[in-house]
Amino acid sequence: MTLLPDLATARAARLAYRQGLSAPTAGVAPGFTQCNMISLPKDWAWDFLLYAQRNPKPCPVLDVTDPGSHVTALAEGADLRTDIPAYRIWRDGVLSEETTDATAHWAELPDLVTFLIGCSFTFETPLQQAGISVRHIEQGCNVPMYLTNRACRPAGRLHGQMVVSMRPIPADRVAEAAMISGRTPAVHGAPVHIGAPEALGIADLSRPDFGDPVEIRAGEIPVFWACGVTPQAAVMASKPPFAITHAPGYMFVTDIPDTHWQV
Amino acid sequence: MTLLPDLATARAARLAYRQGLSAPTAGVAPGFTQCNMISLPKDWAWDFLLYAQRNPKPCPVLDVTDPGSHVTALAEGADLRTDIPAYRIWRDGVLSEETTDATAHWAELPDLVTFLIGCSFTFETPLQQAGISVRHIEQGCNVPMYLTNRACRPAGRLHGQMVVSMRPIPADRVAEAAMISGRTPAVHGAPVHIGAPEALGIADLSRPDFGDPVEIRAGEIPVFWACGVTPQAAVMASKPPFAITHAPGYMFVTDIPDTHWQV
């Protein structure tokens, strides 16, 4: 047993997804950064990069491809068209299809620009190392995510509400969870909201907008982190003609150790 | 005497610069964020925002204006054309003029997009509060800045070397200076290099490329932070047809407390 993250686990995960495996990625390749993805026509790239700059908590950009490219500096040899376990195809802001291989859709437009955005799964390893259990990993399901009533700062044609992920944390560990995640702002950083889901416009925690519900036990507080599904909420609200994203919770596993983002 | 930053000092500074005062801004309006500035034609804005995303240590973007706008969310009532103590006008990558009022130059192009970028002056207040003296403030001069041999990651038509600022720090306080500045990555964060200036391609610390030389005393180590003059190095190397920047060390003083950026 070693405490060093093993690059072979990240590469094996991407290869399995390339070959068609489709499953949520929480707990996969511990110690490595995971990413949200959104590909947009070049004509929308400026609006999106500005949207991300104006909303850095939900949209911390870790890499941007050249138009039409499907490689990234974050993972050598990876193919962004196939190496994510599930993709969503969007037309005029409407989800048109979910697939495990987006190669054919990528071929529809020659100038797609792809944005890789930090994911909160990245700080789950440090949480677990501190003895803070992550409920959706315990339960073997996807993380619960909610559309909030908090408007993002618009940019050009893009607007929408912030999406959050939720982890129930024992009340006496909430401060520590905030501090541990706060050390990595590039993967969403500290929580945006602790307790009081109704203040975020969340009526029922057992009915997440994305992902799966998880058990909240006595003495636990729901803790909310900004979530990289926020760009998909912007797609739904702003209706660009075409977009490819990952499916919520089905992330791109990179070769970058999570410690890389610690400040 | 109060330890709370006084917004009146930031507003008075901007007003004085608007009325023509021209002086370096280190030590001005303590407790408030200062910014580097670069305005580029809209056609170059994507390349620049991508350059900043790919080089977050020297180019942390704090705000981006709409094309042709000269207001910012960082300082209510400020006019970006007049409220910086000195501007540089660039044509085809060559410095053509220095001025205290860029209104006429702003009028040359209707679609300038302006980027405000974090400045290391912002963490000088926390350094001083910890008892770490800042030599160029002591000496009443500009901070020394150097063009390094470190290439930034290119983006589109933009490329160039990284610029650094230097502060001499007593050897037994260097680690603390690294940690204090590291808490605010949005204003350059931790140093990029400590000691060994020759490894950065700096032959003579007494001859900075920008700003003024400062005394280095026995037992002090030169500590180098990524610098927001890096976009000006990119302008010189990449030759966009037109650009307006601040003059190095003559920054835009905002209304945002420096603590806002702490992680």
Coordinates of C-alpha atoms in Angstrom, one line a residue:
Chain A
M1 CA 0.0 0.0 0.0
T2 CA 1.2 3.4 -0.9
L3 CA -0.1 6.9 -0.3
L4 CA 1.2 8.1 -3.7
P5 CA -1.5 8.5 -6.3
D6 CA -1.0 5.9 -9.1
L7 CA -1.1 7.3 -12.6
A8 CA -2.0 3.9 -13.9
T9 CA -5.4 4.2 -12.2
A10 CA -6.2 7.4 -14.1
R11 CA -5.1 5.9 -17.4
A12 CA -6.9 2.7 -16.9
A13 CA -10.1 4.6 -16.0
R14 CA -9.9 6.7 -19.2
L15 CA -9.3 3.5 -21.3
A16 CA -12.3 1.8 -19.7
Y17 CA -14.5 4.8 -20.5
R18 CA -13.1 4.9 -24.1
Q19 CA -14.1 1.2 -24.4
G20 CA -17.7 2.0 -23.4
L21 CA -17.9 1.8 -19.6
S22 CA -20.4 4.3 -18.2
A23 CA -20.5 5.0 -14.5
P24 CA -20.1 8.0 -12.1
T25 CA -16.5 8.9 -11.4
A26 CA -16.6 9.8 -7.7
G27 CA -13.9 7.8 -6.0
V28 CA -12.2 6.8 -9.2
A29 CA -8.4 7.3 -9.5
P30 CA -8.0 8.8 -6.1
G31 CA -5.5 11.7 -5.9
F32 CA -6.1 12.8 -9.5
T33 CA -8.0 15.9 -10.6
Q34 CA -11.4 15.4 -12.3
C35 CA -13.0 17.9 -14.7
N36 CA -16.3 19.0 -16.0
M37 CA -16.4 19.6 -19.8
I38 CA -18.3 21.8 -22.2
S39 CA -17.6 22.2 -26.0
L40 CA -19.2 25.1 -27.8
P41 CA -18.9 26.6 -31.3
K42 CA -16.0 29.0 -31.6
D43 CA -18.5 31.8 -32.0
W44 CA -19.6 31.2 -28.4
A45 CA -16.2 30.7 -26.9
W46 CA -15.6 34.3 -25.9
D47 CA -18.9 34.6 -24.2
F48 CA -18.2 31.3 -22.3
L49 CA -14.6 32.2 -21.2
L50 CA -15.9 35.6 -20.0
Y51 CA -18.8 33.8 -18.2
A52 CA -16.3 31.6 -16.4
Q53 CA -14.1 34.6 -15.5
R54 CA -17.1 36.3 -14.0
N55 CA -18.2 33.2 -12.1
P56 CA -15.0 31.6 -10.9
K57 CA -16.5 29.6 -8.0
P58 CA -18.8 27.4 -10.3
C59 CA -16.6 27.7 -13.4
P60 CA -12.8 27.5 -12.6
V61 CA -11.3 26.9 -16.1
L62 CA -8.4 24.4 -16.0
D63 CA -7.7 24.1 -19.7
V64 CA -9.1 25.4 -23.1
T65 CA -8.5 23.5 -26.4
D66 CA -7.7 25.1 -29.7
P67 CA -10.8 25.1 -32.0
G68 CA -11.5 21.6 -33.3
S69 CA -8.9 20.0 -31.1
H70 CA -9.8 17.1 -28.8
V71 CA -6.5 16.9 -26.8
T72 CA -5.7 18.6 -23.5
A73 CA -2.5 19.4 -21.6
L74 CA -4.2 17.8 -18.5
A75 CA -3.9 14.2 -19.7
E76 CA -1.4 12.9 -22.2
G77 CA -2.9 10.7 -24.9
A78 CA -6.4 11.4 -23.9
D79 CA -9.2 11.8 -26.4
L80 CA -11.9 14.2 -25.2
R81 CA -14.4 12.7 -27.6
T82 CA -14.4 9.2 -26.1
D83 CA -12.6 9.2 -22.7
I84 CA -15.5 10.6 -20.6
P85 CA -18.0 7.9 -19.3
A86 CA -21.1 9.8 -20.5
Y87 CA -21.7 12.8 -22.7
R88 CA -24.8 15.0 -23.3
I89 CA -25.5 16.5 -26.6
W90 CA -27.5 19.8 -26.6
R91 CA -29.3 21.5 -29.5
D92 CA -30.7 25.0 -29.0
G93 CA -30.5 24.5 -25.2
V94 CA -32.4 21.2 -25.2
L95 CA -30.8 17.9 -24.2
S96 CA -31.1 15.8 -27.4
E97 CA -29.1 12.7 -26.6
E98 CA -26.8 11.0 -24.1
T99 CA -23.9 8.9 -25.3
T100 CA -20.7 7.2 -24.3
D101 CA -18.9 8.2 -27.5
A102 CA -19.2 11.8 -28.8
T103 CA -17.0 11.3 -31.9
A104 CA -19.8 11.6 -34.4
H105 CA -21.2 14.7 -32.7
W106 CA -17.8 16.3 -32.5
A107 CA -17.6 15.9 -36.3
E108 CA -20.7 17.9 -36.8
L109 CA -18.9 21.2 -36.2
P110 CA -15.2 21.8 -37.2
D111 CA -14.5 24.6 -34.7
L112 CA -15.7 23.4 -31.3
V113 CA -13.7 24.9 -28.4
T114 CA -13.6 22.7 -25.4
F115 CA -13.4 24.0 -21.8
L116 CA -12.3 21.7 -18.9
I117 CA -13.5 23.0 -15.6
G118 CA -12.5 21.9 -12.1
C119 CA -14.7 19.4 -10.2
S120 CA -15.3 19.0 -6.5
F121 CA -14.6 15.3 -6.7
T122 CA -11.0 16.4 -6.7
F123 CA -11.0 17.5 -3.0
E124 CA -12.9 14.3 -1.9
T125 CA -9.6 12.5 -1.5
P126 CA -8.2 15.1 1.0
L127 CA -11.6 15.1 2.8
Q128 CA -11.4 11.3 3.2
Q129 CA -7.8 11.5 4.2
A130 CA -8.9 13.7 7.0
G131 CA -11.5 11.1 8.1
I132 CA -14.5 13.0 6.7
S133 CA -16.6 10.4 4.9
V134 CA -18.2 11.2 1.6
R135 CA -21.7 9.9 1.6
H136 CA -22.2 9.3 -2.2
I137 CA -18.9 7.3 -2.3
E138 CA -20.1 5.3 0.8
Q139 CA -23.4 4.7 -0.9
G140 CA -21.9 3.9 -4.3
C141 CA -24.0 6.4 -6.1
N142 CA -23.7 9.8 -7.9
V143 CA -23.4 13.1 -5.9
P144 CA -26.7 15.0 -5.5
M145 CA -26.7 18.3 -7.4
Y146 CA -29.3 21.1 -7.3
L147 CA -30.2 24.1 -9.4
T148 CA -30.2 27.1 -7.1
N149 CA -32.0 30.5 -7.1
R150 CA -28.6 32.3 -7.3
A151 CA -28.1 34.0 -10.7
C152 CA -24.6 33.9 -12.2
R153 CA -23.1 37.2 -13.5
P154 CA -24.1 37.1 -17.2
A155 CA -21.5 37.5 -20.0
G156 CA -22.7 38.3 -23.6
R157 CA -25.4 35.8 -24.5
L158 CA -24.8 33.5 -21.5
H159 CA -26.8 33.6 -18.3
G160 CA -28.2 31.1 -15.9
Q161 CA -28.5 30.0 -12.2
M162 CA -25.7 28.4 -10.2
V163 CA -25.7 24.6 -9.7
V164 CA -24.4 23.2 -6.4
S165 CA -23.3 19.8 -5.2
M166 CA -24.2 18.7 -1.7
R167 CA -22.4 16.5 0.9
P168 CA -23.9 15.9 4.3
I169 CA -21.1 16.5 6.9
P170 CA -21.3 16.0 10.7
A171 CA -21.7 19.4 12.4
D172 CA -18.4 19.1 14.2
R173 CA -16.4 18.5 10.9
V174 CA -18.1 21.2 8.7
A175 CA -15.5 23.9 9.5
E176 CA -12.7 21.5 8.7
A177 CA -14.4 20.4 5.4
A178 CA -14.7 24.1 4.5
M179 CA -11.0 24.7 5.2
I180 CA -9.8 21.6 3.4
S181 CA -11.8 22.3 0.2
G182 CA -10.9 26.0 0.5
R183 CA -7.3 25.2 -0.1
T184 CA -8.1 24.3 -3.7
P185 CA -10.0 27.2 -5.3
A186 CA -9.3 25.8 -8.8
V187 CA -11.7 22.9 -8.1
H188 CA -14.5 25.1 -6.6
G189 CA -12.8 25.8 -3.3
A190 CA -14.7 26.4 -0.1
P191 CA -18.5 25.8 0.1
V192 CA -20.8 28.6 -1.1
H193 CA -23.5 27.7 1.4
I194 CA -23.7 25.7 4.7
G195 CA -27.1 24.5 5.9
A196 CA -30.5 26.2 5.2
P197 CA -31.1 24.7 1.7
E198 CA -34.4 26.7 1.4
A199 CA -32.3 29.9 1.2
L200 CA -30.8 28.5 -2.0
G201 CA -34.3 27.8 -3.3
I202 CA -33.9 24.0 -2.7
A203 CA -37.3 22.7 -1.5
D204 CA -36.5 19.0 -1.1
L205 CA -33.0 17.6 -0.7
S206 CA -34.3 14.1 -1.5
R207 CA -35.1 15.3 -5.0
P208 CA -31.9 16.5 -6.6
D209 CA -32.0 18.1 -10.1
F210 CA -29.0 16.0 -11.2
G211 CA -27.4 12.9 -9.7
D212 CA -28.8 10.8 -6.9
P213 CA -30.2 11.6 -3.4
V214 CA -28.1 10.6 -0.4
E215 CA -29.0 9.9 3.2
I216 CA -28.6 12.8 5.6
R217 CA -28.1 11.4 9.2
A218 CA -28.9 13.0 12.5
G219 CA -26.3 15.6 13.4
E220 CA -25.3 16.2 9.8
I221 CA -25.5 19.5 8.0
P222 CA -26.0 19.7 4.2
V223 CA -22.9 21.5 2.8
F224 CA -23.1 23.1 -0.7
W225 CA -20.3 23.6 -3.1
A226 CA -20.4 25.4 -6.4
C227 CA -20.7 22.9 -9.2
G228 CA -19.3 22.6 -12.7
V229 CA -22.8 21.6 -14.0
T230 CA -23.5 25.3 -13.9
P231 CA -22.4 25.7 -17.6
Q232 CA -25.2 23.1 -18.5
A233 CA -27.7 25.3 -16.6
A234 CA -26.4 28.2 -18.8
V235 CA -26.9 26.1 -21.9
M236 CA -30.5 25.4 -20.9
A237 CA -31.2 29.1 -20.1
S238 CA -29.2 30.7 -23.0
K239 CA -29.8 28.2 -25.8
P240 CA -26.6 28.1 -27.9
P241 CA -27.3 26.2 -31.1
F242 CA -25.0 23.3 -30.2
A243 CA -23.0 22.1 -27.2
I244 CA -21.4 18.9 -26.0
T245 CA -21.0 18.4 -22.2
H246 CA -20.2 15.5 -19.8
A247 CA -23.2 14.0 -18.0
P248 CA -23.3 15.3 -14.4
G249 CA -21.1 13.2 -12.2
Y250 CA -19.5 11.4 -15.2
M251 CA -16.3 13.4 -15.2
F252 CA -13.0 13.6 -17.2
V253 CA -10.3 12.0 -15.1
T254 CA -6.9 13.8 -15.7
D255 CA -3.3 13.0 -14.9
I256 CA -2.9 16.0 -12.6
P257 CA -2.4 15.3 -8.9
D258 CA -5.1 17.0 -6.8
T259 CA -2.2 18.6 -4.7
H260 CA -1.3 20.6 -7.8
W261 CA -4.1 23.1 -7.1
Q262 CA -3.4 23.6 -3.4
V263 CA -2.6 27.2 -2.3
Chain B
M1 CA -6.3 55.2 14.3
T2 CA -8.2 52.2 12.9
L3 CA -7.2 48.9 11.3
L4 CA -10.1 49.0 8.9
P5 CA -9.2 50.1 5.4
D6 CA -10.7 53.5 4.6
L7 CA -12.6 53.6 1.3
A8 CA -12.1 57.4 1.2
T9 CA -8.4 56.8 0.6
A10 CA -9.0 54.7 -2.5
R11 CA -11.5 57.3 -3.9
A12 CA -9.2 60.2 -3.1
A13 CA -6.3 58.5 -4.9
R14 CA -8.3 57.9 -8.0
L15 CA -9.5 61.5 -8.0
A16 CA -6.0 62.8 -7.7
Y17 CA -4.8 60.7 -10.6
R18 CA -7.8 61.8 -12.6
Q19 CA -6.7 65.4 -12.0
G20 CA -3.2 64.7 -13.3
L21 CA -1.1 63.4 -10.4
S22 CA 1.4 60.8 -11.6
A23 CA 3.3 58.6 -9.1
P24 CA 3.8 54.9 -8.4
T25 CA 1.0 53.5 -6.3
A26 CA 2.8 51.1 -3.9
G27 CA 1.6 52.0 -0.4
V28 CA -1.4 54.0 -1.6
A29 CA -4.8 53.3 -0.1
P30 CA -3.6 50.5 2.1
G31 CA -5.9 47.5 2.4
F32 CA -7.4 48.0 -1.2
T33 CA -6.7 45.8 -4.2
Q34 CA -4.6 47.3 -7.0
C35 CA -4.8 46.2 -10.6
N36 CA -2.7 46.1 -13.8
M37 CA -4.6 47.1 -16.9
I38 CA -4.5 46.3 -20.6
S39 CA -7.0 47.4 -23.3
L40 CA -6.9 45.6 -26.7
P41 CA -9.1 45.7 -29.8
K42 CA -12.1 43.2 -29.5
D43 CA -10.4 41.1 -32.2
W44 CA -7.6 40.4 -29.8
A45 CA -9.7 39.9 -26.7
W46 CA -10.1 36.1 -27.1
D47 CA -6.4 35.5 -27.5
F48 CA -5.7 37.6 -24.4
L49 CA -8.3 36.0 -22.2
L50 CA -7.0 32.6 -23.2
Y51 CA -3.4 33.8 -22.6
A52 CA -4.4 34.8 -19.1
Q53 CA -6.1 31.5 -18.5
R54 CA -3.0 29.7 -19.6
N55 CA -0.7 31.9 -17.4
P56 CA -2.7 32.4 -14.2
K57 CA 0.3 33.3 -12.0
P58 CA 1.3 36.5 -14.0
C59 CA -2.2 37.2 -15.4
P60 CA -4.9 36.6 -12.8
V61 CA -8.0 38.4 -14.4
L62 CA -10.1 40.3 -11.9
D63 CA -12.5 42.0 -14.3
V64 CA -13.2 42.4 -18.0
T65 CA -15.2 45.3 -19.5
D66 CA -17.7 45.1 -22.3
P67 CA -16.3 46.4 -25.6
G68 CA -15.9 50.1 -25.6
S69 CA -16.7 50.4 -21.9
H70 CA -14.5 52.2 -19.4
V71 CA -16.3 51.3 -16.2
T72 CA -15.6 48.3 -13.9
A73 CA -17.3 46.4 -11.1
L74 CA -14.2 46.8 -9.0
A75 CA -14.6 50.6 -8.4
E76 CA -17.9 52.5 -8.5
G77 CA -17.7 55.7 -10.4
A78 CA -14.2 55.1 -11.7
D79 CA -13.2 56.0 -15.2
L80 CA -10.6 53.7 -16.6
R81 CA -9.4 56.3 -19.1
T82 CA -8.3 58.8 -16.5
D83 CA -8.1 57.2 -13.1
I84 CA -4.7 55.5 -13.5
P85 CA -1.7 57.7 -12.7
A86 CA 0.2 56.8 -15.9
Y87 CA -0.7 55.0 -19.2
R88 CA 1.3 53.6 -22.0
I89 CA 0.1 53.7 -25.6
W90 CA 1.4 50.9 -27.8
R91 CA 1.3 50.7 -31.6
D92 CA 2.4 47.5 -33.4
G93 CA 4.1 46.4 -30.2
V94 CA 6.2 49.6 -29.8
L95 CA 5.7 52.0 -26.9
S96 CA 4.6 55.2 -28.7
E97 CA 3.6 57.5 -25.8
E98 CA 3.2 57.8 -22.1
T99 CA 0.3 59.9 -20.7
T100 CA -1.7 60.6 -17.6
D101 CA -5.0 60.8 -19.5
A102 CA -5.8 58.2 -22.1
T103 CA -9.2 59.5 -23.1
A104 CA -8.1 60.6 -26.6
H105 CA -6.5 57.2 -27.3
W106 CA -9.5 55.3 -26.1
A107 CA -11.5 57.3 -28.6
E108 CA -9.3 55.9 -31.5
L109 CA -11.0 52.5 -31.4
P110 CA -14.7 52.0 -30.5
D111 CA -14.3 48.4 -29.4
L112 CA -11.5 48.2 -26.9
V113 CA -11.9 45.4 -24.3
T114 CA -10.2 46.2 -21.0
F115 CA -8.7 43.6 -18.7
L116 CA -8.0 44.3 -15.0
I117 CA -5.3 42.0 -13.6
G118 CA -4.3 41.4 -10.0
C119 CA -1.2 43.3 -8.7
S120 CA 1.3 42.2 -6.0
F121 CA 1.0 45.6 -4.3
T122 CA -2.2 44.1 -2.9
F123 CA -0.4 41.7 -0.6
E124 CA 2.1 44.3 0.6
T125 CA -0.3 45.5 3.3
P126 CA -0.5 41.9 4.8
L127 CA 3.3 41.6 4.6
Q128 CA 3.8 44.9 6.4
Q129 CA 1.2 43.9 9.0
A130 CA 3.3 40.8 9.7
G131 CA 6.3 43.1 10.2
I132 CA 7.9 42.3 6.9
S133 CA 9.2 45.6 5.5
V134 CA 8.7 46.3 1.8
R135 CA 11.9 47.9 0.6
H136 CA 10.5 50.0 -2.3
I137 CA 7.9 51.5 0.0
E138 CA 10.6 52.2 2.6
Q139 CA 12.7 53.9 -0.1
G140 CA 9.8 55.8 -1.7
C141 CA 10.4 54.4 -5.2
N142 CA 8.8 52.1 -7.7
V143 CA 9.2 48.3 -7.3
P144 CA 12.0 46.7 -9.4
M145 CA 10.6 44.4 -12.2
Y146 CA 12.6 42.1 -14.6
L147 CA 11.9 40.4 -17.8
T148 CA 12.8 36.7 -17.3
N149 CA 13.9 33.8 -19.5
R150 CA 10.6 31.9 -18.7
A151 CA 8.3 31.7 -21.7
C152 CA 4.6 32.0 -21.0
R153 CA 2.3 29.4 -22.6
P154 CA 1.2 31.0 -25.9
A155 CA -2.4 31.6 -26.9
G156 CA -3.4 32.4 -30.5
R157 CA -1.2 35.3 -31.6
L158 CA 0.1 36.1 -28.1
H159 CA 3.4 34.9 -26.7
G160 CA 6.2 36.4 -24.6
Q161 CA 8.3 36.0 -21.5
M162 CA 7.1 36.3 -17.9
V163 CA 7.9 39.5 -16.0
V164 CA 8.6 39.3 -12.2
S165 CA 8.6 41.9 -9.4
M166 CA 11.4 41.6 -6.7
R167 CA 11.4 42.3 -3.0
P168 CA 14.4 41.6 -0.8
I169 CA 13.3 39.7 2.3
P170 CA 15.4 38.7 5.4
A171 CA 16.3 35.0 5.0
D172 CA 14.4 34.1 8.2
R173 CA 11.1 35.8 6.9
V174 CA 11.2 34.4 3.3
A175 CA 9.0 31.4 4.1
E176 CA 6.4 33.6 5.9
A177 CA 6.4 36.0 3.0
A178 CA 5.7 33.1 0.7
M179 CA 2.9 31.8 2.8
I180 CA 1.2 35.2 3.3
S181 CA 1.3 36.1 -0.4
G182 CA 0.3 32.5 -1.2
R183 CA -3.1 33.1 0.5
T184 CA -4.1 35.5 -2.3
P185 CA -3.6 33.7 -5.7
A186 CA -5.8 36.3 -7.4
V187 CA -3.1 38.9 -6.9
H188 CA -0.2 36.6 -8.1
G189 CA -0.1 34.5 -4.9
A190 CA 3.2 32.8 -3.8
P191 CA 6.6 33.7 -5.3
V192 CA 7.6 31.9 -8.5
H193 CA 11.3 32.0 -7.6
I194 CA 13.4 32.6 -4.4
G195 CA 17.1 33.6 -4.7
A196 CA 19.3 32.6 -7.7
P197 CA 18.3 35.5 -10.0
E198 CA 20.7 34.1 -12.7
A199 CA 18.4 31.1 -13.1
L200 CA 15.7 33.5 -14.3
G201 CA 18.1 35.1 -16.7
I202 CA 18.5 38.2 -14.6
A203 CA 22.2 39.3 -14.8
D204 CA 22.1 42.4 -12.6
L205 CA 19.5 43.1 -10.0
S206 CA 20.6 46.7 -9.9
R207 CA 19.4 47.2 -13.4
P208 CA 15.6 46.3 -13.5
D209 CA 13.8 46.3 -16.9
F210 CA 10.9 48.3 -15.3
G211 CA 10.7 50.4 -12.1
D212 CA 13.6 51.3 -9.9
P213 CA 16.4 49.4 -8.3
V214 CA 16.3 48.8 -4.5
E215 CA 19.0 48.1 -1.9
I216 CA 19.6 44.5 -1.0
R217 CA 21.1 44.3 2.5
A218 CA 23.3 41.6 4.0
G219 CA 21.2 38.5 5.0
E220 CA 18.4 39.3 2.5
I221 CA 17.2 37.1 -0.3
P222 CA 15.7 38.4 -3.5
V223 CA 12.2 37.0 -3.8
F224 CA 10.4 37.0 -7.2
W225 CA 6.7 37.2 -7.8
A226 CA 4.9 36.9 -11.1
C227 CA 4.1 40.4 -12.3
G228 CA 1.1 41.9 -14.2
V229 CA 3.5 43.7 -16.5
T230 CA 3.8 40.3 -18.3
P231 CA 0.9 41.4 -20.7
Q232 CA 3.1 44.3 -21.8
A233 CA 6.0 41.9 -22.6
A234 CA 3.4 40.0 -24.7
V235 CA 2.5 43.2 -26.5
M236 CA 6.2 43.9 -27.3
A237 CA 6.7 40.3 -28.5
S238 CA 3.4 39.8 -30.3
K239 CA 2.8 43.2 -31.8
P240 CA -1.0 43.7 -31.7
P241 CA -1.9 46.8 -33.8
F242 CA -2.9 48.9 -30.7
A243 CA -3.0 48.6 -26.9
I244 CA -3.3 50.8 -23.9
T245 CA -1.8 49.7 -20.6
H246 CA -0.9 51.2 -17.3
A247 CA 2.7 52.2 -16.8
P248 CA 4.5 49.6 -14.6
G249 CA 4.1 50.4 -11.0
Y250 CA 1.4 53.0 -11.7
M251 CA -1.7 50.9 -10.9
F252 CA -5.4 51.2 -10.9
V253 CA -6.6 51.5 -7.2
T254 CA -9.9 49.7 -6.6
D255 CA -12.5 49.7 -3.9
I256 CA -12.1 45.9 -3.2
P257 CA -10.5 45.1 0.2
D258 CA -7.4 42.9 -0.2
T259 CA -8.9 40.4 2.1
H260 CA -11.6 39.7 -0.5
W261 CA -9.0 37.4 -2.4
Q262 CA -7.8 35.4 0.6
V263 CA -8.4 31.7 0.3

